[in-house]
mmCIF file of C-alpha atoms in Angstrom:
data_model
loop_
_atom_site.group_PDB
_atom_site.id
_atom_site.type_symbol
_atom_site.label_atom_id
_atom_site.label_comp_id
_atom_site.label_asym_id
_atom_site.label_seq_id
_atom_site.Cartn_x
_atom_site.Cartn_y
_atom_site.Cartn_z
ATOM 1 C CA UNK A 1 30.399 -50.514 -103.917
ATOM 2 C CA UNK A 2 27.312 -52.032 -102.278
ATOM 3 C CA UNK A 3 27.985 -54.162 -99.227
ATOM 4 C CA UNK A 4 26.440 -57.637 -99.468
ATOM 5 C CA UNK A 5 23.991 -58.255 -96.649
ATOM 6 C CA UNK A 6 24.038 -61.644 -94.920
ATOM 7 C CA UNK A 7 20.926 -63.701 -95.380
ATOM 8 C CA UNK A 8 18.952 -63.654 -92.137
ATOM 9 C CA UNK A 9 18.110 -67.061 -90.688
ATOM 10 C CA UNK A 10 14.554 -68.312 -90.597
ATOM 11 C CA UNK A 11 12.731 -68.024 -87.298
ATOM 12 C CA UNK A 12 13.930 -70.739 -84.884
ATOM 13 C CA UNK A 13 11.073 -73.280 -84.587
ATOM 14 C CA UNK A 14 9.335 -72.817 -81.244
ATOM 15 C CA UNK A 15 12.001 -70.432 -80.000
ATOM 16 C CA UNK A 16 9.744 -67.623 -78.854
ATOM 17 C CA UNK A 17 7.331 -70.019 -77.161
ATOM 18 C CA UNK A 18 10.087 -71.187 -74.808
ATOM 19 C CA UNK A 19 10.270 -67.809 -73.035
ATOM 20 C CA UNK A 20 7.914 -65.531 -71.105
ATOM 21 C CA UNK A 21 9.395 -62.325 -72.505
ATOM 22 C CA UNK A 22 7.177 -59.291 -73.088
ATOM 23 C CA UNK A 23 6.246 -59.476 -76.794
ATOM 24 C CA UNK A 24 5.966 -55.670 -76.934
ATOM 25 C CA UNK A 25 9.730 -55.363 -76.411
ATOM 26 C CA UNK A 26 12.486 -56.449 -78.786
ATOM 27 C CA UNK A 27 15.046 -58.104 -76.516
ATOM 28 C CA UNK A 28 18.306 -57.741 -78.466
ATOM 29 C CA UNK A 29 20.480 -57.715 -75.330
ATOM 30 C CA UNK A 30 20.531 -61.338 -74.224
ATOM 31 C CA UNK A 31 24.212 -61.042 -73.322
ATOM 32 C CA UNK A 32 23.614 -58.754 -70.354
ATOM 33 C CA UNK A 33 21.143 -60.733 -68.250
ATOM 34 C CA UNK A 34 20.056 -63.723 -70.303
ATOM 35 C CA UNK A 35 16.498 -65.056 -70.221
ATOM 36 C CA UNK A 36 15.351 -68.244 -68.520
ATOM 37 C CA UNK A 37 13.368 -70.692 -70.686
ATOM 38 C CA UNK A 38 10.004 -71.831 -69.338
ATOM 39 C CA UNK A 39 11.047 -75.488 -68.766
ATOM 40 C CA UNK A 40 13.935 -74.290 -66.597
ATOM 41 C CA UNK A 41 11.663 -71.863 -64.760
ATOM 42 C CA UNK A 42 9.299 -74.756 -64.076
ATOM 43 C CA UNK A 43 12.141 -76.962 -62.795
ATOM 44 C CA UNK A 44 13.277 -74.239 -60.422
ATOM 45 C CA UNK A 45 9.704 -73.617 -59.256
ATOM 46 C CA UNK A 46 9.307 -77.321 -58.412
ATOM 47 C CA UNK A 47 12.516 -77.219 -56.379
ATOM 48 C CA UNK A 48 11.273 -74.179 -54.463
ATOM 49 C CA UNK A 49 8.013 -75.966 -53.700
ATOM 50 C CA UNK A 50 10.040 -78.874 -52.362
ATOM 51 C CA UNK A 51 12.105 -76.562 -50.148
ATOM 52 C CA UNK A 52 8.978 -74.910 -48.771
ATOM 53 C CA UNK A 53 7.292 -78.266 -48.107
ATOM 54 C CA UNK A 54 10.119 -79.684 -45.969
ATOM 55 C CA UNK A 55 12.924 -77.177 -45.313
ATOM 56 C CA UNK A 56 14.848 -79.566 -43.020
ATOM 57 C CA UNK A 57 15.073 -82.303 -45.614
ATOM 58 C CA UNK A 58 15.903 -79.851 -48.395
ATOM 59 C CA UNK A 59 18.763 -78.061 -46.664
ATOM 60 C CA UNK A 60 20.207 -81.148 -44.961
ATOM 61 C CA UNK A 61 20.512 -82.824 -48.351
ATOM 62 C CA UNK A 62 21.472 -79.720 -50.316
ATOM 63 C CA UNK A 63 25.264 -80.242 -50.398
ATOM 64 C CA UNK A 64 25.036 -83.675 -52.014
ATOM 65 C CA UNK A 65 22.430 -82.521 -54.524
ATOM 66 C CA UNK A 66 24.529 -79.504 -55.414
ATOM 67 C CA UNK A 67 27.520 -81.788 -55.973
ATOM 68 C CA UNK A 68 25.456 -83.965 -58.315
ATOM 69 C CA UNK A 69 24.212 -80.936 -60.278
ATOM 70 C CA UNK A 70 27.729 -79.530 -60.420
ATOM 71 C CA UNK A 71 29.007 -82.806 -61.858
ATOM 72 C CA UNK A 72 26.407 -82.697 -64.619
ATOM 73 C CA UNK A 73 27.297 -79.101 -65.512
ATOM 74 C CA UNK A 74 31.064 -79.614 -65.314
ATOM 75 C CA UNK A 75 30.968 -82.586 -67.643
ATOM 76 C CA UNK A 76 28.914 -80.639 -70.172
ATOM 77 C CA UNK A 77 31.502 -77.840 -70.125
ATOM 78 C CA UNK A 78 34.493 -80.176 -70.296
ATOM 79 C CA UNK A 79 35.596 -79.354 -66.739
ATOM 80 C CA UNK A 80 36.748 -81.567 -63.866
ATOM 81 C CA UNK A 81 33.844 -81.855 -61.377
ATOM 82 C CA UNK A 82 36.315 -82.060 -58.484
ATOM 83 C CA UNK A 83 37.836 -78.744 -59.497
ATOM 84 C CA UNK A 84 34.627 -76.885 -60.328
ATOM 85 C CA UNK A 85 32.292 -75.041 -57.956
ATOM 86 C CA UNK A 86 28.948 -73.356 -58.304
ATOM 87 C CA UNK A 87 29.122 -69.616 -57.611
ATOM 88 C CA UNK A 88 26.703 -66.719 -58.005
ATOM 89 C CA UNK A 89 28.374 -64.879 -60.891
ATOM 90 C CA UNK A 90 31.661 -64.223 -62.655
ATOM 91 C CA UNK A 91 32.587 -61.370 -60.327
ATOM 92 C CA UNK A 92 32.468 -63.716 -57.355
ATOM 93 C CA UNK A 93 34.658 -66.102 -59.316
ATOM 94 C CA UNK A 94 37.204 -63.363 -59.898
ATOM 95 C CA UNK A 95 37.408 -62.567 -56.191
ATOM 96 C CA UNK A 96 37.750 -66.215 -55.186
ATOM 97 C CA UNK A 97 40.472 -66.740 -57.772
ATOM 98 C CA UNK A 98 42.418 -63.605 -56.942
ATOM 99 C CA UNK A 99 42.368 -64.412 -53.230
ATOM 100 C CA UNK A 100 43.865 -67.832 -54.038
ATOM 101 C CA UNK A 101 46.905 -66.442 -55.877
ATOM 102 C CA UNK A 102 49.950 -65.753 -53.669
ATOM 103 C CA UNK A 103 51.251 -62.245 -54.336
ATOM 104 C CA UNK A 104 54.121 -60.318 -52.786
ATOM 105 C CA UNK A 105 54.593 -56.585 -52.355
ATOM 106 C CA UNK A 106 55.306 -55.016 -55.725
ATOM 107 C CA UNK A 107 53.698 -57.784 -57.775
ATOM 108 C CA UNK A 108 51.353 -56.608 -60.514
ATOM 109 C CA UNK A 109 48.194 -57.891 -62.177
ATOM 110 C CA UNK A 110 47.650 -57.249 -65.891
ATOM 111 C CA UNK A 111 44.135 -56.331 -67.013
ATOM 112 C CA UNK A 112 42.786 -54.827 -70.221
ATOM 113 C CA UNK A 113 40.565 -51.830 -70.840
ATOM 114 C CA UNK A 114 37.950 -54.279 -72.173
ATOM 115 C CA UNK A 115 37.667 -55.950 -68.772
ATOM 116 C CA UNK A 116 34.377 -55.960 -66.896
ATOM 117 C CA UNK A 117 34.352 -53.174 -64.309
ATOM 118 C CA UNK A 118 33.752 -55.226 -61.175
ATOM 119 C CA UNK A 119 36.337 -57.834 -62.207
ATOM 120 C CA UNK A 120 38.943 -55.127 -62.789
ATOM 121 C CA UNK A 121 38.012 -53.633 -59.407
ATOM 122 C CA UNK A 122 38.593 -57.024 -57.776
ATOM 123 C CA UNK A 123 42.076 -57.147 -59.295
ATOM 124 C CA UNK A 124 42.867 -53.589 -58.161
ATOM 125 C CA UNK A 125 41.827 -54.519 -54.627
ATOM 126 C CA UNK A 126 44.391 -57.324 -54.589
ATOM 127 C CA UNK A 127 47.470 -55.663 -56.112
ATOM 128 C CA UNK A 128 48.666 -52.913 -58.381
ATOM 129 C CA UNK A 129 47.215 -53.317 -61.851
ATOM 130 C CA UNK A 130 48.690 -52.642 -65.265
ATOM 131 C CA UNK A 131 46.009 -51.849 -67.832
ATOM 132 C CA UNK A 132 46.665 -52.840 -71.431
ATOM 133 C CA UNK A 133 44.776 -50.713 -73.945
ATOM 134 C CA UNK A 134 43.084 -52.883 -76.556
ATOM 135 C CA UNK A 135 41.631 -50.530 -79.128
ATOM 136 C CA UNK A 136 38.126 -51.627 -80.138
ATOM 137 C CA UNK A 137 39.285 -52.014 -83.711
ATOM 138 C CA UNK A 138 42.357 -54.233 -83.191
ATOM 139 C CA UNK A 139 42.171 -56.225 -86.411
ATOM 140 C CA UNK A 140 42.577 -59.851 -85.345
ATOM 141 C CA UNK A 141 43.476 -62.388 -82.674
ATOM 142 C CA UNK A 142 47.205 -62.041 -83.348
ATOM 143 C CA UNK A 143 47.068 -58.287 -82.768
ATOM 144 C CA UNK A 144 45.260 -58.815 -79.461
ATOM 145 C CA UNK A 145 47.818 -61.413 -78.422
ATOM 146 C CA UNK A 146 50.796 -59.244 -79.298
ATOM 147 C CA UNK A 147 49.336 -56.239 -77.478
ATOM 148 C CA UNK A 148 48.694 -58.195 -74.289
ATOM 149 C CA UNK A 149 52.157 -59.756 -74.287
ATOM 150 C CA UNK A 150 53.755 -56.349 -74.873
ATOM 151 C CA UNK A 151 52.015 -55.102 -71.717
ATOM 152 C CA UNK A 152 53.792 -57.555 -69.423
ATOM 153 C CA UNK A 153 56.400 -56.187 -67.018
ATOM 154 C CA UNK A 154 58.959 -58.001 -64.838
ATOM 155 C CA UNK A 155 56.509 -57.559 -61.957
ATOM 156 C CA UNK A 156 53.497 -59.094 -63.725
ATOM 157 C CA UNK A 157 52.399 -62.257 -61.924
ATOM 158 C CA UNK A 158 48.761 -62.549 -62.969
ATOM 159 C CA UNK A 159 46.773 -61.764 -66.116
ATOM 160 C CA UNK A 160 42.996 -61.290 -65.940
ATOM 161 C CA UNK A 161 41.489 -61.602 -69.409
ATOM 162 C CA UNK A 162 38.021 -61.809 -70.894
ATOM 163 C CA UNK A 163 37.238 -65.003 -72.743
ATOM 164 C CA UNK A 164 34.734 -63.014 -74.804
ATOM 165 C CA UNK A 165 34.784 -59.276 -74.166
ATOM 166 C CA UNK A 166 31.457 -57.912 -72.978
ATOM 167 C CA UNK A 167 31.264 -54.617 -74.913
ATOM 168 C CA UNK A 168 33.147 -55.512 -78.088
ATOM 169 C CA UNK A 169 32.007 -59.142 -78.329
ATOM 170 C CA UNK A 170 35.249 -60.742 -79.409
ATOM 171 C CA UNK A 171 37.627 -63.466 -78.273
ATOM 172 C CA UNK A 172 40.545 -62.221 -76.153
ATOM 173 C CA UNK A 173 41.751 -65.157 -74.030
ATOM 174 C CA UNK A 174 42.623 -67.388 -76.956
ATOM 175 C CA UNK A 175 44.361 -70.733 -76.351
ATOM 176 C CA UNK A 176 47.501 -69.346 -77.986
ATOM 177 C CA UNK A 177 47.631 -66.318 -75.700
ATOM 178 C CA UNK A 178 47.015 -68.441 -72.602
ATOM 179 C CA UNK A 179 49.828 -70.786 -73.636
ATOM 180 C CA UNK A 180 52.200 -67.835 -74.151
ATOM 181 C CA UNK A 181 51.367 -66.454 -70.712
ATOM 182 C CA UNK A 182 51.826 -69.853 -69.054
ATOM 183 C CA UNK A 183 55.241 -70.190 -70.707
ATOM 184 C CA UNK A 184 56.213 -66.896 -69.066
ATOM 185 C CA UNK A 185 55.088 -68.073 -65.639
ATOM 186 C CA UNK A 186 51.991 -65.875 -65.553
ATOM 187 C CA UNK A 187 48.947 -67.143 -63.649
ATOM 188 C CA UNK A 188 45.893 -66.730 -65.868
ATOM 189 C CA UNK A 189 42.353 -65.835 -64.784
ATOM 190 C CA UNK A 190 39.735 -65.963 -67.530
ATOM 191 C CA UNK A 191 36.458 -64.072 -67.188
ATOM 192 C CA UNK A 192 34.250 -66.351 -69.246
ATOM 193 C CA UNK A 193 30.946 -64.647 -68.457
ATOM 194 C CA UNK A 194 29.687 -65.261 -72.014
ATOM 195 C CA UNK A 195 31.331 -68.618 -72.781
ATOM 196 C CA UNK A 196 29.091 -71.362 -71.303
ATOM 197 C CA UNK A 197 26.523 -72.247 -73.923
ATOM 198 C CA UNK A 198 27.964 -69.933 -76.591
ATOM 199 C CA UNK A 199 31.196 -71.878 -77.139
ATOM 200 C CA UNK A 200 31.186 -75.631 -77.709
ATOM 201 C CA UNK A 201 34.400 -76.335 -75.747
ATOM 202 C CA UNK A 202 34.830 -73.323 -73.450
ATOM 203 C CA UNK A 203 37.662 -74.660 -71.275
ATOM 204 C CA UNK A 204 39.942 -75.687 -74.123
ATOM 205 C CA UNK A 205 42.418 -72.875 -73.405
ATOM 206 C CA UNK A 206 43.679 -74.341 -70.136
ATOM 207 C CA UNK A 207 43.518 -71.292 -67.828
ATOM 208 C CA UNK A 208 44.568 -71.545 -64.181
ATOM 209 C CA UNK A 209 41.211 -70.085 -63.115
ATOM 210 C CA UNK A 210 38.146 -69.905 -65.341
ATOM 211 C CA UNK A 211 34.795 -68.506 -64.241
ATOM 212 C CA UNK A 212 31.671 -68.275 -66.364
ATOM 213 C CA UNK A 213 27.980 -67.451 -66.043
ATOM 214 C CA UNK A 214 25.443 -70.138 -66.837
ATOM 215 C CA UNK A 215 22.457 -67.779 -66.855
ATOM 216 C CA UNK A 216 23.371 -66.015 -70.103
ATOM 217 C CA UNK A 217 23.861 -68.497 -72.932
ATOM 218 C CA UNK A 218 23.461 -71.674 -70.869
ATOM 219 C CA UNK A 219 19.734 -71.040 -70.179
ATOM 220 C CA UNK A 220 20.174 -71.423 -66.403
ATOM 221 C CA UNK A 221 18.388 -69.369 -63.735
ATOM 222 C CA UNK A 222 19.905 -66.056 -62.660
ATOM 223 C CA UNK A 223 22.653 -66.306 -60.079
ATOM 224 C CA UNK A 224 24.123 -69.472 -61.619
ATOM 225 C CA UNK A 225 27.804 -69.567 -62.536
ATOM 226 C CA UNK A 226 30.820 -71.839 -62.138
ATOM 227 C CA UNK A 227 34.471 -71.488 -61.151
ATOM 228 C CA UNK A 228 36.896 -74.053 -62.594
ATOM 229 C CA UNK A 229 40.354 -74.248 -60.998
ATOM 230 C CA UNK A 230 43.472 -76.062 -62.191
ATOM 231 C CA UNK A 231 44.728 -78.742 -59.733
ATOM 232 C CA UNK A 232 47.777 -76.765 -58.609
ATOM 233 C CA UNK A 233 45.618 -73.980 -57.168
ATOM 234 C CA UNK A 234 42.634 -75.792 -55.623
ATOM 235 C CA UNK A 235 44.028 -76.160 -52.097
ATOM 236 C CA UNK A 236 44.351 -72.362 -51.793
ATOM 237 C CA UNK A 237 40.768 -71.514 -52.777
ATOM 238 C CA UNK A 238 38.888 -70.331 -49.702
ATOM 239 C CA UNK A 239 35.246 -69.383 -49.349
ATOM 240 C CA UNK A 240 34.657 -65.639 -49.080
ATOM 241 C CA UNK A 241 32.484 -66.425 -46.027
ATOM 242 C CA UNK A 242 33.321 -69.422 -43.748
ATOM 243 C CA UNK A 243 30.783 -72.250 -43.790
ATOM 244 C CA UNK A 244 30.090 -75.651 -42.251
ATOM 245 C CA UNK A 245 31.523 -77.252 -45.389
ATOM 246 C CA UNK A 246 35.021 -75.747 -44.947
ATOM 247 C CA UNK A 247 36.376 -79.068 -43.697
ATOM 248 C CA UNK A 248 35.661 -80.572 -47.117
ATOM 249 C CA UNK A 249 37.687 -77.921 -48.948
ATOM 250 C CA UNK A 250 37.098 -76.735 -52.498
ATOM 251 C CA UNK A 251 34.620 -76.988 -54.171
ATOM 252 C CA UNK A 252 32.061 -77.730 -51.423
ATOM 253 C CA UNK A 253 33.474 -75.070 -49.111
ATOM 254 C CA UNK A 254 32.587 -72.228 -51.496
ATOM 255 C CA UNK A 255 29.146 -73.602 -52.338
ATOM 256 C CA UNK A 256 27.672 -73.677 -48.834
ATOM 257 C CA UNK A 257 25.604 -70.531 -48.197
ATOM 258 C CA UNK A 258 23.516 -71.707 -45.205
ATOM 259 C CA UNK A 259 19.847 -71.075 -46.092
ATOM 260 C CA UNK A 260 20.501 -69.432 -49.461
ATOM 261 C CA UNK A 261 18.268 -70.256 -52.415
ATOM 262 C CA UNK A 262 20.082 -73.149 -54.103
ATOM 263 C CA UNK A 263 17.320 -73.866 -56.582
ATOM 264 C CA UNK A 264 19.026 -71.965 -59.407
ATOM 265 C CA UNK A 265 22.110 -74.151 -59.151
ATOM 266 C CA UNK A 266 20.056 -77.330 -58.898
ATOM 267 C CA UNK A 267 18.053 -76.326 -61.983
ATOM 268 C CA UNK A 268 21.112 -75.165 -63.954
ATOM 269 C CA UNK A 269 21.734 -78.568 -65.623
ATOM 270 C CA UNK A 270 18.223 -78.355 -67.069
ATOM 271 C CA UNK A 271 19.308 -75.308 -69.081
ATOM 272 C CA UNK A 272 22.217 -77.141 -70.691
ATOM 273 C CA UNK A 273 19.985 -80.185 -71.240
ATOM 274 C CA UNK A 274 17.495 -77.968 -73.076
ATOM 275 C CA UNK A 275 20.283 -76.534 -75.214
ATOM 276 C CA UNK A 276 21.258 -80.056 -76.215
ATOM 277 C CA UNK A 277 17.663 -81.026 -76.994
ATOM 278 C CA UNK A 278 17.358 -78.006 -79.268
ATOM 279 C CA UNK A 279 20.681 -79.038 -80.931
ATOM 280 C CA UNK A 280 23.382 -76.786 -79.485
ATOM 281 C CA UNK A 281 25.262 -76.455 -82.770
ATOM 282 C CA UNK A 282 22.083 -75.404 -84.558
ATOM 283 C CA UNK A 283 21.268 -72.866 -81.833
ATOM 284 C CA UNK A 284 24.770 -71.361 -81.972
ATOM 285 C CA UNK A 285 24.705 -71.098 -85.770
ATOM 286 C CA UNK A 286 21.261 -69.497 -85.724
ATOM 287 C CA UNK A 287 22.170 -66.975 -83.013
ATOM 288 C CA UNK A 288 25.431 -66.041 -84.699
ATOM 289 C CA UNK A 289 23.666 -65.516 -88.032
ATOM 290 C CA UNK A 290 21.054 -63.284 -86.385
ATOM 291 C CA UNK A 291 23.719 -61.126 -84.727
ATOM 292 C CA UNK A 292 25.537 -60.847 -88.072
ATOM 293 C CA UNK A 293 22.311 -59.783 -89.790
ATOM 294 C CA UNK A 294 21.662 -57.110 -87.174
ATOM 295 C CA UNK A 295 25.215 -55.792 -87.345
ATOM 296 C CA UNK A 296 25.085 -55.581 -91.136
ATOM 297 C CA UNK A 297 21.893 -53.541 -91.011
ATOM 298 C CA UNK A 298 23.372 -51.115 -88.468
ATOM 299 C CA UNK A 299 26.566 -50.807 -90.487
ATOM 300 C CA UNK A 300 24.521 -49.254 -93.307
ATOM 301 C CA UNK A 301 23.721 -46.247 -91.101
ATOM 302 C CA UNK A 302 26.050 -43.294 -91.863
ATOM 303 C CA UNK A 303 28.588 -42.748 -89.092
ATOM 304 C CA UNK A 304 28.348 -46.250 -87.629
ATOM 305 C CA UNK A 305 31.425 -48.454 -88.050
ATOM 306 C CA UNK A 306 31.432 -52.229 -87.622
ATOM 307 C CA UNK A 307 34.126 -53.548 -85.279
ATOM 308 C CA UNK A 308 36.251 -56.659 -85.807
ATOM 309 C CA UNK A 309 34.466 -59.769 -84.586
ATOM 310 C CA UNK A 310 35.052 -63.421 -83.833
ATOM 311 C CA UNK A 311 33.208 -65.846 -86.102
ATOM 312 C CA UNK A 312 30.539 -67.973 -84.494
ATOM 313 C CA UNK A 313 29.668 -65.685 -81.578
ATOM 314 C CA UNK A 314 26.103 -64.544 -80.947
ATOM 315 C CA UNK A 315 27.079 -60.910 -80.319
ATOM 316 C CA UNK A 316 28.352 -58.133 -82.595
ATOM 317 C CA UNK A 317 29.516 -54.618 -81.753
ATOM 318 C CA UNK A 318 29.756 -51.389 -83.757
ATOM 319 C CA UNK A 319 31.156 -47.920 -83.050
ATOM 320 C CA UNK A 320 28.730 -45.028 -82.893
ATOM 321 C CA UNK A 321 29.545 -41.620 -84.425
ATOM 322 C CA UNK A 322 31.847 -39.201 -82.546
ATOM 323 C CA UNK A 323 29.956 -37.291 -79.885
ATOM 324 C CA UNK A 324 27.578 -40.196 -79.193
ATOM 325 C CA UNK A 325 27.676 -42.136 -75.898
ATOM 326 C CA UNK A 326 31.188 -41.036 -75.020
ATOM 327 C CA UNK A 327 30.528 -41.120 -71.249
ATOM 328 C CA UNK A 328 28.842 -43.638 -68.973
ATOM 329 C CA UNK A 329 25.924 -41.297 -68.345
ATOM 330 C CA UNK A 330 25.436 -40.473 -72.028
ATOM 331 C CA UNK A 331 25.457 -44.194 -72.825
ATOM 332 C CA UNK A 332 22.882 -44.884 -70.125
ATOM 333 C CA UNK A 333 20.578 -42.115 -71.346
ATOM 334 C CA UNK A 334 20.780 -43.296 -74.966
ATOM 335 C CA UNK A 335 20.132 -46.913 -73.963
ATOM 336 C CA UNK A 336 17.043 -45.978 -71.951
ATOM 337 C CA UNK A 337 15.668 -43.669 -74.658
ATOM 338 C CA UNK A 338 15.906 -46.462 -77.221
ATOM 339 C CA UNK A 339 14.134 -48.791 -74.788
ATOM 340 C CA UNK A 340 11.380 -46.325 -73.878
ATOM 341 C CA UNK A 341 10.733 -44.859 -77.322
ATOM 342 C CA UNK A 342 11.497 -47.742 -79.676
ATOM 343 C CA UNK A 343 10.721 -50.646 -77.344
ATOM 344 C CA UNK A 344 14.130 -52.197 -78.073
ATOM 345 C CA UNK A 345 16.735 -53.399 -75.581
ATOM 346 C CA UNK A 346 20.382 -53.144 -76.667
ATOM 347 C CA UNK A 347 23.695 -52.528 -74.930
ATOM 348 C CA UNK A 348 25.204 -49.063 -75.395
ATOM 349 C CA UNK A 349 28.748 -48.762 -74.089
ATOM 350 C CA UNK A 350 30.833 -45.611 -73.600
ATOM 351 C CA UNK A 351 34.128 -44.927 -75.349
ATOM 352 C CA UNK A 352 36.023 -41.694 -76.051
ATOM 353 C CA UNK A 353 35.509 -40.558 -79.623
ATOM 354 C CA UNK A 354 32.199 -42.379 -79.963
ATOM 355 C CA UNK A 355 30.698 -45.156 -77.881
ATOM 356 C CA UNK A 356 29.410 -48.449 -79.142
ATOM 357 C CA UNK A 357 26.324 -50.555 -79.605
ATOM 358 C CA UNK A 358 26.124 -54.324 -79.167
ATOM 359 C CA UNK A 359 23.390 -56.574 -80.536
ATOM 360 C CA UNK A 360 22.836 -60.201 -79.632
ATOM 361 C CA UNK A 361 21.042 -63.070 -81.330
ATOM 362 C CA UNK A 362 18.886 -65.613 -79.506
ATOM 363 C CA UNK A 363 16.297 -68.159 -80.556
ATOM 364 C CA UNK A 364 13.448 -65.873 -79.481
ATOM 365 C CA UNK A 365 14.597 -63.081 -81.828
ATOM 366 C CA UNK A 366 13.400 -62.404 -85.390
ATOM 367 C CA UNK A 367 15.147 -60.581 -88.261
ATOM 368 C CA UNK A 368 12.518 -57.824 -88.348
ATOM 369 C CA UNK A 369 13.457 -56.732 -84.829
ATOM 370 C CA UNK A 370 16.921 -55.716 -86.037
ATOM 371 C CA UNK A 371 15.376 -54.025 -89.043
ATOM 372 C CA UNK A 372 13.228 -51.913 -86.722
ATOM 373 C CA UNK A 373 16.308 -50.942 -84.718
ATOM 374 C CA UNK A 374 18.179 -49.934 -87.881
ATOM 375 C CA UNK A 375 15.227 -47.822 -89.028
ATOM 376 C CA UNK A 376 14.852 -45.989 -85.727
ATOM 377 C CA UNK A 377 18.439 -45.584 -84.523
ATOM 378 C CA UNK A 378 19.581 -42.730 -86.841
ATOM 379 C CA UNK A 379 17.318 -40.260 -85.020
ATOM 380 C CA UNK A 380 19.316 -40.782 -81.814
ATOM 381 C CA UNK A 381 22.811 -40.248 -83.217
ATOM 382 C CA UNK A 382 24.836 -37.074 -82.763
#
């Protein structure tokens, strides 16, 4: 039986012109590092010029300007500005959150084998971890939920869960799962690295701690992320490095970095403003359709198996044949060969029995880029 291919979306009007990406490379890996649109680059450049022109004025007024930018971002995400702080990335958010949770000897933190490496490492530094194995092909949200709940032990006090898993590109920290964990007295930390900009209402689940990158799908400069904390935990959040703003408490205490470059945070609202001007719902639908088109093309290659996915996301993942990208080094080598020889950037992730490939959709992408990947990939498979 012939599989029906999804109809690829038309090119997003003006999408490619908004970025300074190398046109000789097909950038199908937006989820790893993002790409900053030109208007946001220009806004950040103007802020840097201002800082260079009068450093005293810039840094003396930085805290209040950061608070104003944070308020704009928090309101766009549906967060409380008084309980939200700018941070550098999701890993920093994980460390801040974990340090704010009181734990006793013998307490355990639940993580999953889909968790981002540095976030899992932060949990292991704080307490003993219990790792729940979520097979890449768990069929649906209910199966994920049941597997996570089955991994709880009497010693589990904290659960660290991906909002959207990085390698397998699917929803894990669903509102239902977060509610079940809260009912059991489990403190929840949600790694929402991919949620801002990709999901319309990213904080709807009600986690105790939620941290997400703005520089991926929110079009913000690199090094821009936020940590949102429920009221009950805010008084315990402490900056990783003491600052002159400690007397103000969270969130200002964790935002002060002395003479750090704050221009990314100050320009971050411009990224979300741009997303709105482009019509955020239209952008999300377009990007999701592109990722679906790419995944369908790759699924036609013998030996490649599509993985379960969450509707509406701009990333899709597939399993590669056994013997392909089963280790971190093999995955790295395959990724770099595809980049060097095909001029295509994708994520290759390792997994025993056959690693995986993830493709993303963004407004600068075109359907023919995925077609070129599908034509060239078979030569690299074991």
